[in-house]
Amino acid sequence: MSGLIFKANGCEITVNMADKAALFAALRERFARGQGFALATLNLDHLVKMSRLQSFAQAYAAQDFVVADGNPVVWLSRLARRPVSLLPGSELVLPLAQLAAAQQVPVALFGASERSLARAAEVLCAKVPGLQIVCQIAPPMGFDPASPAAVTQLDALADSGAGLVFLALGAPKQEVFAAIGRSRTPKLGFVSVGAGLDFLSGAQQRAPGWVRWLALEWAWRAAAAPLRLGPRYARCLVILPRLLREALALR
């Protein structure tokens, strides 16, 4: 059975990694071969953005691996009878760092701020014995992932000796950068983690565990920043009826 499929701007986006075990098995194989990849974590906000930005949809379609970052994606997968597990990007940082250390794959951190990257690196190295963090790059404000400057940054990442790059640029920049990097630097593995490094460093605070367990992290975030996130979640609600129909059609 194929994975959970979404359509956006003429592109098909497939959640092709059903759970953590499947994802990590695929990544171990890539690391063993010295072969790069791009991993994205899908949520409703991304689907909204893809419906408006064809470049974002195309970048997502170019990812090697896509997992479910939001509970609505998980619920839609069950409705489609193609169930997938919840794998938020922010919760993948530490286990992926552990996998990289076990496979002796050097790591790079890209995005966020210099201060946040430095603190995140300290936390990761403290929690993951043997982890090699060989590169930390915080691009300037207004960073364009499709610019000549981005190509220079990709070359710097490749020259650092890293095999795994955590991207903390936010959507759609991180996915676009990963798609371009996947082509230009084929030995690098890119993982888009959003605020994952800021959560590790303490630059941002994630919702408490009990809120996440109740699948109410969106409400906790909206309450913390209603003017910024209220409209975002409203747009997500608008596309839900269409997504429900498409999920039922996949049965």
Tab-separated table of N, CA and C in Angstrom, residues 44-49 51-52 227-243:
chain	number	residue	atom	x	y	z
A	44	LEU	N	-0.430	20.737	8.750
A	44	LEU	CA	-1.450	21.453	7.981
A	44	LEU	C	-0.961	22.818	7.516
A	45	ASP	N	-0.194	23.489	8.339
A	45	ASP	CA	0.321	24.804	7.931
A	45	ASP	C	1.164	24.682	6.666
A	46	HIS	N	1.939	23.630	6.560
A	46	HIS	CA	2.734	23.416	5.353
A	46	HIS	C	1.829	23.209	4.145
A	47	LEU	N	0.747	22.463	4.319
A	47	LEU	CA	-0.172	22.227	3.212
A	47	LEU	C	-0.841	23.522	2.767
A	48	VAL	N	-1.169	24.391	3.730
A	48	VAL	CA	-1.730	25.701	3.383
A	48	VAL	C	-0.722	26.499	2.554
A	49	LYS	N	0.513	26.537	3.017
A	49	LYS	CA	1.556	27.289	2.309
A	49	LYS	C	1.812	26.706	0.922
A	51	SER	N	-0.302	25.272	-1.010
A	51	SER	CA	-1.394	25.613	-1.921
A	51	SER	C	-1.213	27.003	-2.512
A	52	ARG	N	-0.393	27.838	-1.858
A	52	ARG	CA	-0.156	29.204	-2.317
A	52	ARG	C	1.189	29.367	-3.008
A	227	LEU	N	-2.225	36.886	17.802
A	227	LEU	CA	-2.242	37.708	16.595
A	227	LEU	C	-1.464	37.069	15.452
A	228	ARG	N	-0.389	36.377	15.802
A	228	ARG	CA	0.439	35.753	14.771
A	228	ARG	C	-0.099	34.390	14.363
A	229	LEU	N	-0.512	33.579	15.338
A	229	LEU	CA	-0.873	32.199	15.040
A	229	LEU	C	-2.370	31.973	14.843
A	230	GLY	N	-3.202	32.877	15.368
A	230	GLY	CA	-4.644	32.717	15.181
A	230	GLY	C	-5.028	32.610	13.711
A	231	PRO	N	-4.612	33.564	12.867
A	231	PRO	CA	-4.932	33.465	11.436
A	231	PRO	C	-4.355	32.213	10.777
A	232	ARG	N	-3.168	31.792	11.224
A	232	ARG	CA	-2.555	30.593	10.639
A	232	ARG	C	-3.442	29.378	10.879
A	233	TYR	N	-3.899	29.197	12.117
A	233	TYR	CA	-4.723	28.035	12.420
A	233	TYR	C	-6.098	28.143	11.785
A	234	ALA	N	-6.594	29.366	11.594
A	234	ALA	CA	-7.868	29.540	10.891
A	234	ALA	C	-7.751	29.059	9.448
A	235	ARG	N	-6.626	29.372	8.813
A	235	ARG	CA	-6.413	28.916	7.429
A	235	ARG	C	-6.307	27.392	7.367
A	236	CYS	N	-5.743	26.794	8.412
A	236	CYS	CA	-5.665	25.335	8.454
A	236	CYS	C	-7.066	24.719	8.542
A	237	LEU	N	-7.933	25.326	9.312
A	237	LEU	CA	-9.304	24.819	9.433
A	237	LEU	C	-10.044	24.905	8.110
A	238	VAL	N	-9.768	25.934	7.336
A	238	VAL	CA	-10.453	26.128	6.056
A	238	VAL	C	-10.182	24.980	5.091
A	239	ILE	N	-8.970	24.437	5.091
A	239	ILE	CA	-8.638	23.386	4.122
A	239	ILE	C	-9.027	21.985	4.613
A	240	LEU	N	-9.442	21.870	5.867
A	240	LEU	CA	-9.747	20.544	6.408
A	240	LEU	C	-10.848	19.801	5.642
A	241	PRO	N	-11.976	20.455	5.280
A	241	PRO	CA	-13.018	19.709	4.545
A	241	PRO	C	-12.485	19.061	3.262
A	242	ARG	N	-11.654	19.787	2.514
A	242	ARG	CA	-11.080	19.212	1.301
A	242	ARG	C	-10.178	18.036	1.630
A	243	LEU	N	-9.368	18.179	2.670
A	243	LEU	CA	-8.461	17.094	3.042
A	243	LEU	C	-9.222	15.859	3.511
